[in-house]
mmCIF file of C-alpha atoms and ligand atoms in Angstrom:
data_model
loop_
_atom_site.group_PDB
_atom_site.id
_atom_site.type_symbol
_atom_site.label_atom_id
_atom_site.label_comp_id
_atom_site.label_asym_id
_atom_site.label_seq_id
_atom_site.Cartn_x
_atom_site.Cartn_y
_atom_site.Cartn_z
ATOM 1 C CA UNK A 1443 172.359 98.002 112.661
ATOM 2 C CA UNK A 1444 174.319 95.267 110.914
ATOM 3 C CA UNK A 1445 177.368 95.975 108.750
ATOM 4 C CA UNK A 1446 178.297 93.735 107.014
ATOM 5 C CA UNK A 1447 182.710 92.819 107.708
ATOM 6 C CA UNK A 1448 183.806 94.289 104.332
ATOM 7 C CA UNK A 1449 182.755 98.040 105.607
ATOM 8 C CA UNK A 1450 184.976 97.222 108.790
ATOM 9 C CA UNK A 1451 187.903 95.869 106.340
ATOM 10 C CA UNK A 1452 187.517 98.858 104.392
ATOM 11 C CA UNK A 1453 187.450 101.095 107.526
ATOM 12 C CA UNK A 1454 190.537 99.313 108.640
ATOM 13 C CA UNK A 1455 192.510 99.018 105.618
ATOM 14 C CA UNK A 1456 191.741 102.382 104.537
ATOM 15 C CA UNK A 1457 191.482 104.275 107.341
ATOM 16 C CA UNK A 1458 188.418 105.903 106.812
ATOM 17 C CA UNK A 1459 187.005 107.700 109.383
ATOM 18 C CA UNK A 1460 182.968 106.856 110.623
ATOM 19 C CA UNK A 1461 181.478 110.170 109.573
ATOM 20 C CA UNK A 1462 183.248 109.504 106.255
ATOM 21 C CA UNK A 1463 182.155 105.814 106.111
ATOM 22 C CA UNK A 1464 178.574 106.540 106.726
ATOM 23 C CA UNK A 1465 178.470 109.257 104.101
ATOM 24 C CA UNK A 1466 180.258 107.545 101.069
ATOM 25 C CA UNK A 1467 179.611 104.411 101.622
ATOM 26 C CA UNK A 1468 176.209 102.704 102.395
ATOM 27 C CA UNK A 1469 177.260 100.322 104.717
ATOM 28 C CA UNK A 1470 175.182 97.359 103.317
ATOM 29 C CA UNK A 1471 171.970 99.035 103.167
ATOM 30 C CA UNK A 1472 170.715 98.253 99.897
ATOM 31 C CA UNK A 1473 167.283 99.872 100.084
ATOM 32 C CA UNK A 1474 164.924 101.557 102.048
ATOM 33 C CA UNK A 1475 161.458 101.514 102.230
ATOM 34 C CA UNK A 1476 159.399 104.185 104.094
ATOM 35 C CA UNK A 1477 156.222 103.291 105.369
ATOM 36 C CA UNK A 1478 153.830 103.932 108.199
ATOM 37 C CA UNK A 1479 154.628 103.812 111.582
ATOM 38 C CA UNK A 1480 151.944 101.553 112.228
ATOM 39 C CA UNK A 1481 152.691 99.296 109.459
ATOM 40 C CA UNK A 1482 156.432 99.050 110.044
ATOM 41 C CA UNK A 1483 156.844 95.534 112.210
ATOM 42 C CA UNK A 1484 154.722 93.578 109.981
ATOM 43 C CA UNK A 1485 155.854 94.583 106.772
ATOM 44 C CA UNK A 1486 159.427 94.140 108.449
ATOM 45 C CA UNK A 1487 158.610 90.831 109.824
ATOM 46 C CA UNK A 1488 157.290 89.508 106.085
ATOM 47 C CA UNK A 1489 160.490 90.684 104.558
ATOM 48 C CA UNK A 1490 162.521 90.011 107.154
ATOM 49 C CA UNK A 1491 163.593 85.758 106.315
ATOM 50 C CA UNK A 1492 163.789 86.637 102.481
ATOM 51 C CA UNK A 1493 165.056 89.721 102.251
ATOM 52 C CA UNK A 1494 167.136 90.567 105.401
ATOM 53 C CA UNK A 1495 164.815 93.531 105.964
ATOM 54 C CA UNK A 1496 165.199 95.136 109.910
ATOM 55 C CA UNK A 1497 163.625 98.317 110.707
ATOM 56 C CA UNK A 1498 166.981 101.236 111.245
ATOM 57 C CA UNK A 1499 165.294 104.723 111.975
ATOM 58 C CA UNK A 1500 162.386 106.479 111.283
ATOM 59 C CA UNK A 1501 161.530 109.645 109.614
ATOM 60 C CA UNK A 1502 160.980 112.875 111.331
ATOM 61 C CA UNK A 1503 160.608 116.860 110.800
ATOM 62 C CA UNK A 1504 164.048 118.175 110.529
ATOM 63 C CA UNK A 1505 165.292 120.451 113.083
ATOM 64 C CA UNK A 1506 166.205 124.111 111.801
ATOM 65 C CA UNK A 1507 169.848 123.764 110.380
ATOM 66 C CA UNK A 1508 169.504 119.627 111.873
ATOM 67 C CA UNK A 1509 171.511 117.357 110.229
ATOM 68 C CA UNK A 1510 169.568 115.505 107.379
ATOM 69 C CA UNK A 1511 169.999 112.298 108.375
ATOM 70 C CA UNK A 1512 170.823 111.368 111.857
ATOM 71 C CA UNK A 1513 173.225 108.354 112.687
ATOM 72 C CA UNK A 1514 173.538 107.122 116.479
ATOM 73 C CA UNK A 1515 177.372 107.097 116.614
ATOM 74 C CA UNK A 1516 177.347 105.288 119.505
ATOM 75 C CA UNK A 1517 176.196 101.978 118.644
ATOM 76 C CA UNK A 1518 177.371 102.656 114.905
ATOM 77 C CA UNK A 1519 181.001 102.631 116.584
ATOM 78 C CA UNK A 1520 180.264 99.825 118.871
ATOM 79 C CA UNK A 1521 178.946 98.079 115.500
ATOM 80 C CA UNK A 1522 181.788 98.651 113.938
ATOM 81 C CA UNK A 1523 184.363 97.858 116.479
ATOM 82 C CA UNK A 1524 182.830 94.332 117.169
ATOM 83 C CA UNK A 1525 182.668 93.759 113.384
ATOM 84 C CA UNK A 1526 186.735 94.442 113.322
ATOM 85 C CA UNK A 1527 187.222 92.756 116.690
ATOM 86 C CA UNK A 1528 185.737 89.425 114.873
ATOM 87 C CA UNK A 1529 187.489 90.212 111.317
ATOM 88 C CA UNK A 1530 191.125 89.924 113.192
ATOM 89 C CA UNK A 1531 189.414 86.675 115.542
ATOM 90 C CA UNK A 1532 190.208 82.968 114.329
ATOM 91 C CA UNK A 1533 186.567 81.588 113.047
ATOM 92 C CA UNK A 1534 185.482 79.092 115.364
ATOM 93 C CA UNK A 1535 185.379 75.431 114.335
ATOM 94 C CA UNK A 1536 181.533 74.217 114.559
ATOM 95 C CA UNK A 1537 180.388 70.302 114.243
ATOM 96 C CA UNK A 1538 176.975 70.041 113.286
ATOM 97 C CA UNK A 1539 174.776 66.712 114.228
ATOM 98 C CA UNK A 1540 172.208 65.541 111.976
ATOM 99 C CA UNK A 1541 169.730 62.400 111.986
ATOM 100 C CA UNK A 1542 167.779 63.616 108.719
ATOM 101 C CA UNK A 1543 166.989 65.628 106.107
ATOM 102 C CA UNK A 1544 169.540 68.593 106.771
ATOM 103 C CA UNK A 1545 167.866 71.669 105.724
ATOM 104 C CA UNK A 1546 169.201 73.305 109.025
ATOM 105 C CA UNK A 1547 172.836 72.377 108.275
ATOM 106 C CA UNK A 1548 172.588 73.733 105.062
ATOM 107 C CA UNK A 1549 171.437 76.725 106.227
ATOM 108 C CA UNK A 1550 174.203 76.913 108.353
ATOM 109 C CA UNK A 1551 176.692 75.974 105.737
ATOM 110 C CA UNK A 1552 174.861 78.800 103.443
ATOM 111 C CA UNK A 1553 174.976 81.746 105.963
ATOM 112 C CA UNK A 1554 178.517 80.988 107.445
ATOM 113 C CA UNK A 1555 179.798 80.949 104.288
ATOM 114 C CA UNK A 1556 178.054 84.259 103.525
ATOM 115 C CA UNK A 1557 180.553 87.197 103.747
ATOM 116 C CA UNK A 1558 177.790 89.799 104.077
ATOM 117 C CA UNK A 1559 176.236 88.295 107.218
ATOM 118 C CA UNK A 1560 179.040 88.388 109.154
ATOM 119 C CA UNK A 1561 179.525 85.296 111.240
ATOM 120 C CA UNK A 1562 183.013 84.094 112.948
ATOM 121 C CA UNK A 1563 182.364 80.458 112.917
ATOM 122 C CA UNK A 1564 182.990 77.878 110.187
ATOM 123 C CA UNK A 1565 181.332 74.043 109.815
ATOM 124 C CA UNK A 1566 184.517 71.622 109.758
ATOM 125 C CA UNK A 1567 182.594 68.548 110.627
ATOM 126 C CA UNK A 1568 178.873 66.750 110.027
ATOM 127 C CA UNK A 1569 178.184 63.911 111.872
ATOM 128 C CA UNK A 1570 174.611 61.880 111.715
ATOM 129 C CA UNK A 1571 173.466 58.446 113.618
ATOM 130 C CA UNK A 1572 172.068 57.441 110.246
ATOM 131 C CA UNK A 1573 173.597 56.675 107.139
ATOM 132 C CA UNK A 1574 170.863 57.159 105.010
ATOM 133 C CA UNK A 1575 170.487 60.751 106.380
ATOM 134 C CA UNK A 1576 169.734 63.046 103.195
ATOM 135 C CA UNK A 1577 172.296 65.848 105.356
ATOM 136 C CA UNK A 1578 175.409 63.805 104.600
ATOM 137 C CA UNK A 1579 174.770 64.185 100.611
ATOM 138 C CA UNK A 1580 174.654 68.181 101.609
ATOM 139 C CA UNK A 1581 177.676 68.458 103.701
ATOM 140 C CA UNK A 1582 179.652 66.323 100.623
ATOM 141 C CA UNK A 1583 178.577 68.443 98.147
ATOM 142 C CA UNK A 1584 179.583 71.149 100.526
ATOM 143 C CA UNK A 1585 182.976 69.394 100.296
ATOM 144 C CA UNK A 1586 182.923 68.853 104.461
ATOM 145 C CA UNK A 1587 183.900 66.044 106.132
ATOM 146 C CA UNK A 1588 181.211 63.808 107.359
ATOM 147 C CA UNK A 1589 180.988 60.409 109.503
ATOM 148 C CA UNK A 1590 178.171 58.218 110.104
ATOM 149 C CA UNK A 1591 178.257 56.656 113.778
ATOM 150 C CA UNK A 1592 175.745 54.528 114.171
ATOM 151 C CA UNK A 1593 174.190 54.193 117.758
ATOM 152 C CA UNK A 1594 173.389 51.024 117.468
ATOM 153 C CA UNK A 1595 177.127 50.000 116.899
ATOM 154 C CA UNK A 1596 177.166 50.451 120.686
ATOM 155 C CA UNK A 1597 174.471 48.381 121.599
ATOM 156 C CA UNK A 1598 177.162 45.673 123.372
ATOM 157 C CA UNK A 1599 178.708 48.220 125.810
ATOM 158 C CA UNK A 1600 177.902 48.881 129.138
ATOM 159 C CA UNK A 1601 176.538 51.990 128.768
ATOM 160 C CA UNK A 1602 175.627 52.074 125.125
ATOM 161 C CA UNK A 1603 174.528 55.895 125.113
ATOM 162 C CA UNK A 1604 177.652 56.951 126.884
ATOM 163 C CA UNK A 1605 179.851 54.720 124.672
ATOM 164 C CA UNK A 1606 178.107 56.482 121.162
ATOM 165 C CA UNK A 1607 178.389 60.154 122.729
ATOM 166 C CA UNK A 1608 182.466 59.332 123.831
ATOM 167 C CA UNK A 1609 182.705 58.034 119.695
ATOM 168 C CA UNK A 1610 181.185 61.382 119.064
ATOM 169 C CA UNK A 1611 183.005 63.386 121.274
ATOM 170 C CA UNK A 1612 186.151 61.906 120.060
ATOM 171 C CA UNK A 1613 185.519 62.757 116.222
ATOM 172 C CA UNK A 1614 184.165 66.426 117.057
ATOM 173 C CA UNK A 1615 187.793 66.834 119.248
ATOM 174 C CA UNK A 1616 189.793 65.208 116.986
ATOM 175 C CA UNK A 1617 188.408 67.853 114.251
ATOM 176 C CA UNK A 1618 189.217 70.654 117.020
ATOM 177 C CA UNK A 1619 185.660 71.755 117.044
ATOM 178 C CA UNK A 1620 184.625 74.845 119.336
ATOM 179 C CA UNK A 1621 180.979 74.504 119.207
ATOM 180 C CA UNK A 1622 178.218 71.794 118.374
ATOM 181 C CA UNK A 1623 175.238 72.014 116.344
ATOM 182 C CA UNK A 1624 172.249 69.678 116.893
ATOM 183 C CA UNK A 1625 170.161 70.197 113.583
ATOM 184 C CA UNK A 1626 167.576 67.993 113.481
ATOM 185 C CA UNK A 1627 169.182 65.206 115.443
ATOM 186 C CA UNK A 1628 167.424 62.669 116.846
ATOM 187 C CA UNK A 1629 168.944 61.630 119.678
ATOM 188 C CA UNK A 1630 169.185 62.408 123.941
ATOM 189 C CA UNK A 1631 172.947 62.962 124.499
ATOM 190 C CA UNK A 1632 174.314 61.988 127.952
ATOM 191 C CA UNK A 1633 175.523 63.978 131.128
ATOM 192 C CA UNK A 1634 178.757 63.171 129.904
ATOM 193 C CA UNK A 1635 178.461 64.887 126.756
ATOM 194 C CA UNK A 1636 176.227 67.874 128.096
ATOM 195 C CA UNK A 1637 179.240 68.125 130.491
ATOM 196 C CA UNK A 1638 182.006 67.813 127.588
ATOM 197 C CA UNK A 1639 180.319 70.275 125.680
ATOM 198 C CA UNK A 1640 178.613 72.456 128.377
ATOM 199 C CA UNK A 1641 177.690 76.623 126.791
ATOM 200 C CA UNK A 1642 178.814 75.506 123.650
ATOM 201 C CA UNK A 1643 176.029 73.050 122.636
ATOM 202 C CA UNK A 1644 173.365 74.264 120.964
ATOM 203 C CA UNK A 1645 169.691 72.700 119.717
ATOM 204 C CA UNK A 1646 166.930 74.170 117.770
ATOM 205 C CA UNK A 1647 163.850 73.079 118.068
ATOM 206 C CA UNK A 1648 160.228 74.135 116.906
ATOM 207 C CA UNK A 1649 158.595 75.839 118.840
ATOM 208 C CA UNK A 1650 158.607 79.139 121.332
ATOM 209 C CA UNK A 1651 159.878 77.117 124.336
ATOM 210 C CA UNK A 1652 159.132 76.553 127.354
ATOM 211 C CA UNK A 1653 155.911 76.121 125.262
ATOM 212 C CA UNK A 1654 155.848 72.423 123.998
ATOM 213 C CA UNK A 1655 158.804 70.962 124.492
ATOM 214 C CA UNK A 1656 159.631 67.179 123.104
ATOM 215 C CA UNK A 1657 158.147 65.614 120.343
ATOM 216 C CA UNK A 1658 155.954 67.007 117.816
ATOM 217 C CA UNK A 1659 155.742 70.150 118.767
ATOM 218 C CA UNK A 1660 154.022 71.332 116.193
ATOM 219 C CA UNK A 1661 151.256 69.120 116.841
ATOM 220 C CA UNK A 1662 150.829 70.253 120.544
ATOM 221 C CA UNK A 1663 150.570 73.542 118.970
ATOM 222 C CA UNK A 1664 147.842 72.799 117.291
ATOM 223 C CA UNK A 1665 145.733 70.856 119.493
ATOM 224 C CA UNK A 1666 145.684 73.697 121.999
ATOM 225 C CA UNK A 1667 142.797 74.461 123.149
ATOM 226 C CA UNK A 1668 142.141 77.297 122.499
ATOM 227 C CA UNK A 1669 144.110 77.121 119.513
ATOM 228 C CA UNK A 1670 147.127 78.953 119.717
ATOM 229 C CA UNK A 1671 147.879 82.010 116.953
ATOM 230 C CA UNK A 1672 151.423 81.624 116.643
ATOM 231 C CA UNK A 1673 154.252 79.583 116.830
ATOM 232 C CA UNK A 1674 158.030 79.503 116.334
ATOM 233 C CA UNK A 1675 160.918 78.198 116.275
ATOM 234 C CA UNK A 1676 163.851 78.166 119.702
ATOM 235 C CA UNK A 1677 167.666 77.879 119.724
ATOM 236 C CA UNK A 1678 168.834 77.253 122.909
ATOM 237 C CA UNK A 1679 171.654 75.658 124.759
ATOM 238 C CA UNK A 1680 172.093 72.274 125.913
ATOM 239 C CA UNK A 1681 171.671 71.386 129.337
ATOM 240 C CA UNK A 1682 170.627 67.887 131.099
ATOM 241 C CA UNK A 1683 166.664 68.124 130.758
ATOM 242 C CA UNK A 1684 165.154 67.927 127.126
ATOM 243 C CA UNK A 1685 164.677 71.240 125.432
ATOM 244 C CA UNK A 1686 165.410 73.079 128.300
ATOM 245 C CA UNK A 1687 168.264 75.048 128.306
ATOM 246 C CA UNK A 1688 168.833 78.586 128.133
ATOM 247 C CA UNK A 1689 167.421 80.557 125.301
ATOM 248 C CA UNK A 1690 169.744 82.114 122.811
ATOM 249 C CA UNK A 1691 167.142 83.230 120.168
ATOM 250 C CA UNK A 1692 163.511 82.809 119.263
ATOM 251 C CA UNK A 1693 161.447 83.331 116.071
ATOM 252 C CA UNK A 1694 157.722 83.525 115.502
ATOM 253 C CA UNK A 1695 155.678 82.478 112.897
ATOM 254 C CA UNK A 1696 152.110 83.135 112.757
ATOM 255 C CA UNK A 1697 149.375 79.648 112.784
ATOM 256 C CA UNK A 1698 146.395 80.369 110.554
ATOM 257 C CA UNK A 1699 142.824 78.649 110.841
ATOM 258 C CA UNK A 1700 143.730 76.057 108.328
ATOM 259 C CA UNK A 1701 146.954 74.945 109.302
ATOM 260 C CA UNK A 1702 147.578 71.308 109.606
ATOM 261 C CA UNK A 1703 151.554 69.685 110.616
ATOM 262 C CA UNK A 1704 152.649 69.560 107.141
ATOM 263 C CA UNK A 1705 151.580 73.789 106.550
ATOM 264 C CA UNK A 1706 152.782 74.603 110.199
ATOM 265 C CA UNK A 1707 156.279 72.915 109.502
ATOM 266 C CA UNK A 1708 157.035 74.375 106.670
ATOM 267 C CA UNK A 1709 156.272 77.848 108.280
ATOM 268 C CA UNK A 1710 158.543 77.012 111.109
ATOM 269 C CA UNK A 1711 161.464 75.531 109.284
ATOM 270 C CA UNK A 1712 161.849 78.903 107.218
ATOM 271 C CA UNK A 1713 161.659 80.719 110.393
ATOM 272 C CA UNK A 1714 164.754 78.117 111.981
ATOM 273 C CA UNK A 1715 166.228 78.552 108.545
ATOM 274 C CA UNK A 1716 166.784 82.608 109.583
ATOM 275 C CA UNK A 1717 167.072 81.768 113.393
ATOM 276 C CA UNK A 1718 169.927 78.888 113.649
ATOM 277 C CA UNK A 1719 172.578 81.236 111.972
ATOM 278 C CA UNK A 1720 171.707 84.384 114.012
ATOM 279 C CA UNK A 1721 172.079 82.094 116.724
ATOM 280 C CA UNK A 1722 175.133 80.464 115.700
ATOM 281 C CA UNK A 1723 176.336 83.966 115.232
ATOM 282 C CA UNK A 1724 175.504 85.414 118.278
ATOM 283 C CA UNK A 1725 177.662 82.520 120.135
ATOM 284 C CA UNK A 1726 180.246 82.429 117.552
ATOM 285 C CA UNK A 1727 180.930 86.369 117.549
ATOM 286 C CA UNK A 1728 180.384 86.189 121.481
ATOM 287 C CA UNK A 1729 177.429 88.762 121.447
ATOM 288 C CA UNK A 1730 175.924 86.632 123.799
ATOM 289 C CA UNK A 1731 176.589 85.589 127.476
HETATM 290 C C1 LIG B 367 163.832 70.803 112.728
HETATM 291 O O1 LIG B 367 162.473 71.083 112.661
HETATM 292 C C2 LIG B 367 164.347 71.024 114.123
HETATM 293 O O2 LIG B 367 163.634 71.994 114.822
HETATM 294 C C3 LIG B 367 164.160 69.693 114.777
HETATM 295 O O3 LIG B 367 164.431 68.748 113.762
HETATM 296 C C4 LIG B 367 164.116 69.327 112.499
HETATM 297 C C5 LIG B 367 165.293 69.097 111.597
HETATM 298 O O4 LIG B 367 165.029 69.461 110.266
HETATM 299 N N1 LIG B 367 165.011 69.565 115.933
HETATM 300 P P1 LIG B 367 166.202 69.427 109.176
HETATM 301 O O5 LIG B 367 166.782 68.002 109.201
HETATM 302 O O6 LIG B 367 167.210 70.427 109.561
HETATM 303 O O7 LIG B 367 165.541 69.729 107.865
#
């Protein structure tokens, strides 16, 4: 269950007890809909990007003189405790590098920024290789420092990859930043930087890796043979190969008969949309590794 920090403040502040805080208070559960067993993950999994919807219990007979509703204390305490635990931590400083469009960083910007969801991490820095890229206009509006370093300013060095990733290595240190964000950018780092930046560099990328990794992967997903019926989206850390490290968190999307790139895209990108901040989150609040 996810509860959201305010219930933890409140806990804290107030010194409210669980049983107390699970019967006055809802703990961010706005509504619940009962349904079939059998229909329960997919009417979760349609509601789920939109609406935040997760499946938390299921109904059953009462017991003679049971309880009326039944919480598992355990992990409602372990819950909780992380929830303070990351309420007291300093957010962690997260650069975020971008070659295009941006619709990952600003759903990054939008969930970290989201009280309710909970995440320890904060974006203090967007950097893109292009400086047409439609992601700088975001992160200004978002009133977040931004750089363009070109790649092609280092075409004259020795080692002109190594030479960009030290000029971005620089900025993202200089801005003190704990963890990097690749969102949509369009370039293979170096050793170096893999190395700089090693379990705290993260990628998404579209599909359910190991399936189709590289380029248009949503392409290769389609010219399967057979056809494949669903696809997804992958955050996973950096390592030296491309799109191979390890896996932090997956999404799926369904791939209906008449999907073409453009329809199979947009599907994914709502799914990474959902996906890049629970991963973020997971790293960030250290619920993983
Ligand atoms: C995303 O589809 C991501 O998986 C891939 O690049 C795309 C970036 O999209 N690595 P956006 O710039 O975040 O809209």
């Amino acid at each position: 269950m996810h509860i959201p920090p305010v219930f933890a403040w409140l806990s804290a502040k107030g010194n409210i007890v669980n049983s107390e805080l699970q019967r006055t208070f809802n703990c961010g559960i706005g509504l619940i809909l009962i349904c079939s067993k059998e229909h329960a993950d997919t009417i979760a999994a349609k509601l789920k990007h939109q609406h935040n919807a997760r499946i938390i219990g299921e109904v059953k007979t009462r017991a003679i003189n049971g309880k009326q509703v039944v919480i598992d204390d355990v992990k409602f305490t372990a819950n909780l405790d992380g929830v303070k635990r990351n309420l007291l931590a300093p957010k962690k400083r997260v650069g975020v590098l971008i070659s295009g469009n941006g619709s990952n960083l600003q759903a990054l910007i939008d969930k970290t920024r989201d009280s309710a969801f909970g995440c320890n991490a904060e974006v203090v820095l967007v950097l893109s290789n292009k400086a047409d890229a439609y992601g700088l206009e975001r992160a200004k509006h978002a009133g977040i420092p931004f750089k363009t370093i070109s790649h092609t300013s280092f075409k004259d060095a020795s080692n002109p990859r190594v030479a960009f990733d030290a000029a971005l290595t620089a900025e993202l240190e200089q801005a003190k930043v704990d963890i990097v964000c690749l969102a949509g950018f369009m370039r293979i780092l170096s050793e170096q930087f893999v190395d700089r930046w090693n379990g705290k560099l993260i990628n998404i990328h579209p599909s359910l890796l190991p399936k189709y990794r590289g380029l248009h992967a949503q392409q290769q997903a389609l010219d399967a043979n057979p056809r494949d019926t669903e696809s997804g989206c992958t955050v996973h850390l950096v390592d030296k190969g491309v799109d191979t490290g390890v896996i932090i968190f997956q999404e799926r999307v369904p791939i209906y008969e008449d999907d073409d790139v453009s329809s199979l895209t947009y599907r994914i990108h709502k799914a990474e949309h959902f996906a890049f901040p629970h991963a973020l989150k997971m790293l960030a609040n250290r619920s993983y590794l």
